[in-house]
């Protein structure tokens, strides 16, 4: 409201302060959830592994397979053979393969060395593919969480702005949008339970679609989509 070319600021009443405090508590509660989701990002992130750690991990996997055998002699012999090949391959890699040393090897020794390296390359390739797939999955999950948090904060800011403008307007008048309708804001209850941890990717995709739809409707109702 302008009087004599100057903007008149309506004094705030205790009721206004109470409403704003309630709004602050709601925003603080939502931010707690954001912190939990961001905490999930830190928990999901794994440090890069060294070559020795990868080799040790492969050894552990081979030992687990040995422990989980059902007693079949064929399966046990296969695992033992793979373990022996892995041990020999690691022995080969532990020392440089000089050209002069390779020239002194017989054909059978070269074939044996080739087979050992081939098994080692296959094992490392499978581990690399698994680690890369996990990295891509974690990056996609991080992107989903960041998108959801950004949309949720945008809707909260729009809702808070509307409540502040409504409190500053005249009590006898209703704050209307250009199309004559009351703006609508996010009213969806987020299905989050602390015991279940952060929401999974499928749940985040649904929440992103719902939040984006709510934000678009709020823009349309307030005439801010132009």
mmCIF file of C-alpha atoms in Angstrom:
data_model
loop_
_atom_site.group_PDB
_atom_site.id
_atom_site.type_symbol
_atom_site.label_atom_id
_atom_site.label_comp_id
_atom_site.label_asym_id
_atom_site.label_seq_id
_atom_site.Cartn_x
_atom_site.Cartn_y
_atom_site.Cartn_z
ATOM 1 C CA UNK A 1 0.000 0.000 0.000
ATOM 2 C CA UNK A 2 1.416 3.431 -1.020
ATOM 3 C CA UNK A 3 0.566 6.748 0.654
ATOM 4 C CA UNK A 4 2.002 9.960 -0.828
ATOM 5 C CA UNK A 5 4.403 8.023 -3.016
ATOM 6 C CA UNK A 6 5.861 6.116 -0.049
ATOM 7 C CA UNK A 7 5.351 2.468 0.792
ATOM 8 C CA UNK A 8 3.483 1.934 3.998
ATOM 9 C CA UNK A 9 4.633 -1.004 6.132
ATOM 10 C CA UNK A 10 1.913 -2.608 8.219
ATOM 11 C CA UNK A 11 2.946 -3.180 11.849
ATOM 12 C CA UNK A 12 3.204 -6.836 12.814
ATOM 13 C CA UNK A 13 0.944 -8.146 15.539
ATOM 14 C CA UNK A 14 1.794 -10.905 18.063
ATOM 15 C CA UNK A 15 -0.420 -13.230 16.010
ATOM 16 C CA UNK A 16 1.751 -12.523 12.962
ATOM 17 C CA UNK A 17 4.886 -13.356 14.930
ATOM 18 C CA UNK A 18 3.294 -16.590 16.128
ATOM 19 C CA UNK A 19 2.390 -17.611 12.571
ATOM 20 C CA UNK A 20 5.879 -16.815 11.319
ATOM 21 C CA UNK A 21 7.393 -18.794 14.195
ATOM 22 C CA UNK A 22 5.256 -21.784 13.257
ATOM 23 C CA UNK A 23 6.394 -21.407 9.669
ATOM 24 C CA UNK A 24 10.024 -21.262 10.836
ATOM 25 C CA UNK A 25 9.545 -24.468 12.815
ATOM 26 C CA UNK A 26 8.091 -26.196 9.753
ATOM 27 C CA UNK A 27 11.026 -25.093 7.599
ATOM 28 C CA UNK A 28 13.485 -26.208 10.301
ATOM 29 C CA UNK A 29 11.800 -29.606 10.434
ATOM 30 C CA UNK A 30 12.093 -29.937 6.668
ATOM 31 C CA UNK A 31 15.752 -28.953 6.786
ATOM 32 C CA UNK A 32 16.341 -31.784 9.273
ATOM 33 C CA UNK A 33 15.155 -34.170 6.602
ATOM 34 C CA UNK A 34 17.483 -32.514 4.071
ATOM 35 C CA UNK A 35 20.377 -33.109 6.467
ATOM 36 C CA UNK A 36 19.420 -36.785 6.758
ATOM 37 C CA UNK A 37 19.321 -37.158 2.979
ATOM 38 C CA UNK A 38 22.662 -35.399 2.600
ATOM 39 C CA UNK A 39 24.000 -37.675 5.321
ATOM 40 C CA UNK A 40 22.989 -40.588 3.136
ATOM 41 C CA UNK A 41 25.140 -39.147 0.357
ATOM 42 C CA UNK A 42 28.187 -39.167 2.613
ATOM 43 C CA UNK A 43 27.454 -42.690 3.789
ATOM 44 C CA UNK A 44 27.046 -43.961 0.233
ATOM 45 C CA UNK A 45 30.331 -42.410 -0.964
ATOM 46 C CA UNK A 46 33.194 -44.923 -0.781
ATOM 47 C CA UNK A 47 36.893 -44.010 -0.904
ATOM 48 C CA UNK A 48 38.919 -45.100 -3.915
ATOM 49 C CA UNK A 49 40.684 -48.426 -3.468
ATOM 50 C CA UNK A 50 44.308 -49.148 -4.184
ATOM 51 C CA UNK A 51 45.484 -52.047 -6.310
ATOM 52 C CA UNK A 52 46.515 -53.997 -3.206
ATOM 53 C CA UNK A 53 43.069 -53.500 -1.693
ATOM 54 C CA UNK A 54 41.417 -54.734 -4.886
ATOM 55 C CA UNK A 55 43.621 -57.830 -4.875
ATOM 56 C CA UNK A 56 42.798 -58.450 -1.224
ATOM 57 C CA UNK A 57 39.107 -58.037 -1.984
ATOM 58 C CA UNK A 58 39.349 -60.627 -4.754
ATOM 59 C CA UNK A 59 41.093 -62.993 -2.359
ATOM 60 C CA UNK A 60 38.323 -62.521 0.188
ATOM 61 C CA UNK A 61 35.709 -63.224 -2.465
ATOM 62 C CA UNK A 62 37.500 -66.410 -3.457
ATOM 63 C CA UNK A 63 37.671 -67.497 0.175
ATOM 64 C CA UNK A 64 33.971 -66.800 0.620
ATOM 65 C CA UNK A 65 33.227 -68.974 -2.388
ATOM 66 C CA UNK A 66 35.322 -71.736 -0.852
ATOM 67 C CA UNK A 67 33.413 -71.524 2.439
ATOM 68 C CA UNK A 68 30.052 -71.570 0.676
ATOM 69 C CA UNK A 69 30.695 -74.758 -1.293
ATOM 70 C CA UNK A 70 28.039 -77.438 -0.975
ATOM 71 C CA UNK A 71 30.602 -80.218 -0.657
ATOM 72 C CA UNK A 72 30.800 -80.985 -4.365
ATOM 73 C CA UNK A 73 34.311 -82.291 -5.207
ATOM 74 C CA UNK A 74 34.193 -80.717 -8.671
ATOM 75 C CA UNK A 75 33.325 -77.265 -7.336
ATOM 76 C CA UNK A 76 35.963 -77.481 -4.609
ATOM 77 C CA UNK A 77 38.658 -78.516 -7.076
ATOM 78 C CA UNK A 78 37.706 -75.644 -9.400
ATOM 79 C CA UNK A 79 37.964 -73.060 -6.622
ATOM 80 C CA UNK A 80 41.281 -74.468 -5.412
ATOM 81 C CA UNK A 81 42.643 -74.343 -8.943
ATOM 82 C CA UNK A 82 41.547 -70.716 -9.359
ATOM 83 C CA UNK A 83 43.174 -69.812 -6.053
ATOM 84 C CA UNK A 84 46.435 -71.380 -7.147
ATOM 85 C CA UNK A 85 46.332 -69.515 -10.444
ATOM 86 C CA UNK A 86 45.652 -66.232 -8.645
ATOM 87 C CA UNK A 87 48.561 -66.800 -6.293
ATOM 88 C CA UNK A 88 50.916 -67.561 -9.166
ATOM 89 C CA UNK A 89 49.697 -64.541 -11.116
ATOM 90 C CA UNK A 90 50.309 -62.246 -8.154
ATOM 91 C CA UNK A 91 53.793 -63.690 -7.792
ATOM 92 C CA UNK A 92 54.448 -62.886 -11.431
ATOM 93 C CA UNK A 93 53.240 -59.306 -11.069
ATOM 94 C CA UNK A 94 55.237 -58.762 -7.900
ATOM 95 C CA UNK A 95 58.470 -58.794 -9.944
ATOM 96 C CA UNK A 96 59.152 -57.008 -13.260
ATOM 97 C CA UNK A 97 58.925 -59.076 -16.438
ATOM 98 C CA UNK A 98 62.211 -58.265 -18.118
ATOM 99 C CA UNK A 99 62.725 -59.189 -21.749
ATOM 100 C CA UNK A 100 65.863 -61.190 -21.013
ATOM 101 C CA UNK A 101 64.020 -63.209 -18.380
ATOM 102 C CA UNK A 102 61.175 -63.954 -20.760
ATOM 103 C CA UNK A 103 63.597 -65.097 -23.457
ATOM 104 C CA UNK A 104 65.010 -67.680 -21.061
ATOM 105 C CA UNK A 105 61.598 -69.242 -20.456
ATOM 106 C CA UNK A 106 60.508 -72.315 -22.344
ATOM 107 C CA UNK A 107 57.373 -72.451 -24.463
ATOM 108 C CA UNK A 108 55.429 -74.289 -21.776
ATOM 109 C CA UNK A 109 56.520 -71.732 -19.167
ATOM 110 C CA UNK A 110 55.433 -68.881 -21.424
ATOM 111 C CA UNK A 111 52.055 -70.531 -21.973
ATOM 112 C CA UNK A 112 51.650 -71.001 -18.239
ATOM 113 C CA UNK A 113 52.569 -67.372 -17.628
ATOM 114 C CA UNK A 114 50.116 -66.266 -20.299
ATOM 115 C CA UNK A 115 47.279 -68.262 -18.723
ATOM 116 C CA UNK A 116 48.057 -66.857 -15.289
ATOM 117 C CA UNK A 117 47.994 -63.290 -16.577
ATOM 118 C CA UNK A 118 44.817 -63.960 -18.539
ATOM 119 C CA UNK A 119 43.007 -65.150 -15.405
ATOM 120 C CA UNK A 120 44.273 -62.167 -13.447
ATOM 121 C CA UNK A 121 43.161 -59.733 -16.153
ATOM 122 C CA UNK A 122 39.721 -61.328 -16.262
ATOM 123 C CA UNK A 123 39.332 -61.124 -12.488
ATOM 124 C CA UNK A 124 40.454 -57.501 -12.388
ATOM 125 C CA UNK A 125 38.216 -56.611 -15.336
ATOM 126 C CA UNK A 126 35.167 -58.038 -13.568
ATOM 127 C CA UNK A 127 36.048 -56.111 -10.426
ATOM 128 C CA UNK A 128 36.557 -52.921 -12.432
ATOM 129 C CA UNK A 129 33.199 -53.305 -14.196
ATOM 130 C CA UNK A 130 31.479 -53.885 -10.863
ATOM 131 C CA UNK A 131 33.130 -50.837 -9.286
ATOM 132 C CA UNK A 132 32.284 -48.615 -12.279
ATOM 133 C CA UNK A 133 28.651 -49.744 -12.184
ATOM 134 C CA UNK A 134 28.525 -48.946 -8.476
ATOM 135 C CA UNK A 135 30.063 -45.520 -9.098
ATOM 136 C CA UNK A 136 27.491 -44.710 -11.799
ATOM 137 C CA UNK A 137 24.681 -45.811 -9.500
ATOM 138 C CA UNK A 138 25.966 -43.616 -6.665
ATOM 139 C CA UNK A 139 26.339 -40.612 -8.982
ATOM 140 C CA UNK A 140 22.782 -41.082 -10.252
ATOM 141 C CA UNK A 141 21.492 -41.379 -6.684
ATOM 142 C CA UNK A 142 23.351 -38.196 -5.715
ATOM 143 C CA UNK A 143 21.850 -36.356 -8.697
ATOM 144 C CA UNK A 144 18.331 -37.476 -7.721
ATOM 145 C CA UNK A 145 18.797 -36.338 -4.127
ATOM 146 C CA UNK A 146 20.148 -32.937 -5.163
ATOM 147 C CA UNK A 147 17.247 -32.436 -7.593
ATOM 148 C CA UNK A 148 14.675 -33.372 -4.971
ATOM 149 C CA UNK A 149 16.186 -31.108 -2.314
ATOM 150 C CA UNK A 150 16.373 -28.161 -4.751
ATOM 151 C CA UNK A 151 12.718 -28.570 -5.746
ATOM 152 C CA UNK A 152 11.593 -28.956 -2.155
ATOM 153 C CA UNK A 153 13.460 -25.823 -1.067
ATOM 154 C CA UNK A 154 11.983 -23.872 -3.993
ATOM 155 C CA UNK A 155 8.437 -24.861 -3.006
ATOM 156 C CA UNK A 156 9.109 -24.023 0.651
ATOM 157 C CA UNK A 157 10.483 -20.604 -0.250
ATOM 158 C CA UNK A 158 7.463 -19.893 -2.447
ATOM 159 C CA UNK A 159 5.092 -20.985 0.296
ATOM 160 C CA UNK A 160 6.887 -18.893 2.927
ATOM 161 C CA UNK A 161 6.891 -15.844 0.634
ATOM 162 C CA UNK A 162 3.152 -16.196 0.113
ATOM 163 C CA UNK A 163 2.457 -16.393 3.867
ATOM 164 C CA UNK A 164 4.600 -13.321 4.554
ATOM 165 C CA UNK A 165 2.815 -11.322 1.848
ATOM 166 C CA UNK A 166 -0.536 -12.488 3.123
ATOM 167 C CA UNK A 167 0.257 -11.361 6.690
ATOM 168 C CA UNK A 168 1.357 -7.958 5.463
ATOM 169 C CA UNK A 169 -1.816 -7.416 3.466
ATOM 170 C CA UNK A 170 -4.956 -5.964 4.938
ATOM 171 C CA UNK A 171 -6.810 -8.341 7.264
ATOM 172 C CA UNK A 172 -10.102 -7.562 5.564
ATOM 173 C CA UNK A 173 -8.828 -8.388 2.100
ATOM 174 C CA UNK A 174 -7.659 -11.661 0.628
ATOM 175 C CA UNK A 175 -4.409 -11.958 -1.264
ATOM 176 C CA UNK A 176 -5.415 -12.966 -4.787
ATOM 177 C CA UNK A 177 -3.387 -13.959 -7.802
ATOM 178 C CA UNK A 178 -3.806 -12.351 -11.259
ATOM 179 C CA UNK A 179 -6.267 -15.080 -12.263
ATOM 180 C CA UNK A 180 -8.347 -14.586 -9.116
ATOM 181 C CA UNK A 181 -7.405 -17.912 -7.513
ATOM 182 C CA UNK A 182 -5.608 -18.658 -4.287
ATOM 183 C CA UNK A 183 -2.125 -20.075 -4.965
ATOM 184 C CA UNK A 184 -1.534 -23.717 -4.113
ATOM 185 C CA UNK A 185 1.607 -25.012 -2.488
ATOM 186 C CA UNK A 186 3.140 -28.350 -1.615
ATOM 187 C CA UNK A 187 0.796 -30.357 0.572
ATOM 188 C CA UNK A 188 2.163 -33.845 -0.129
ATOM 189 C CA UNK A 189 3.346 -35.779 2.929
ATOM 190 C CA UNK A 190 6.801 -37.218 2.300
ATOM 191 C CA UNK A 191 6.861 -40.920 3.259
ATOM 192 C CA UNK A 192 10.017 -40.895 5.345
ATOM 193 C CA UNK A 193 10.784 -43.148 8.317
ATOM 194 C CA UNK A 194 14.070 -42.693 10.127
ATOM 195 C CA UNK A 195 14.418 -46.441 10.737
ATOM 196 C CA UNK A 196 14.363 -47.124 6.984
ATOM 197 C CA UNK A 197 17.140 -44.653 6.165
ATOM 198 C CA UNK A 198 17.121 -42.281 3.152
ATOM 199 C CA UNK A 199 14.557 -42.961 0.392
ATOM 200 C CA UNK A 200 15.682 -45.194 -2.467
ATOM 201 C CA UNK A 201 16.035 -44.067 -6.088
ATOM 202 C CA UNK A 202 12.569 -45.234 -7.121
ATOM 203 C CA UNK A 203 10.944 -43.307 -4.269
ATOM 204 C CA UNK A 204 13.028 -40.228 -5.078
ATOM 205 C CA UNK A 205 11.868 -40.313 -8.708
ATOM 206 C CA UNK A 206 8.219 -40.327 -7.590
ATOM 207 C CA UNK A 207 8.849 -37.497 -5.116
ATOM 208 C CA UNK A 208 10.648 -35.424 -7.755
ATOM 209 C CA UNK A 209 7.717 -35.749 -10.168
ATOM 210 C CA UNK A 210 5.229 -34.826 -7.425
ATOM 211 C CA UNK A 211 7.283 -31.878 -6.172
ATOM 212 C CA UNK A 212 7.933 -30.568 -9.695
ATOM 213 C CA UNK A 213 4.202 -30.756 -10.441
ATOM 214 C CA UNK A 214 3.360 -28.843 -7.251
ATOM 215 C CA UNK A 215 5.980 -26.200 -8.029
ATOM 216 C CA UNK A 216 4.654 -25.767 -11.575
ATOM 217 C CA UNK A 217 1.079 -25.396 -10.303
ATOM 218 C CA UNK A 218 2.198 -22.787 -7.779
ATOM 219 C CA UNK A 219 3.899 -20.821 -10.566
ATOM 220 C CA UNK A 220 0.776 -20.980 -12.722
ATOM 221 C CA UNK A 221 -1.533 -19.927 -9.894
ATOM 222 C CA UNK A 222 0.675 -16.975 -8.925
ATOM 223 C CA UNK A 223 1.287 -15.920 -12.521
ATOM 224 C CA UNK A 224 5.077 -16.369 -12.172
ATOM 225 C CA UNK A 225 5.454 -18.867 -14.968
ATOM 226 C CA UNK A 226 5.697 -16.199 -17.609
#
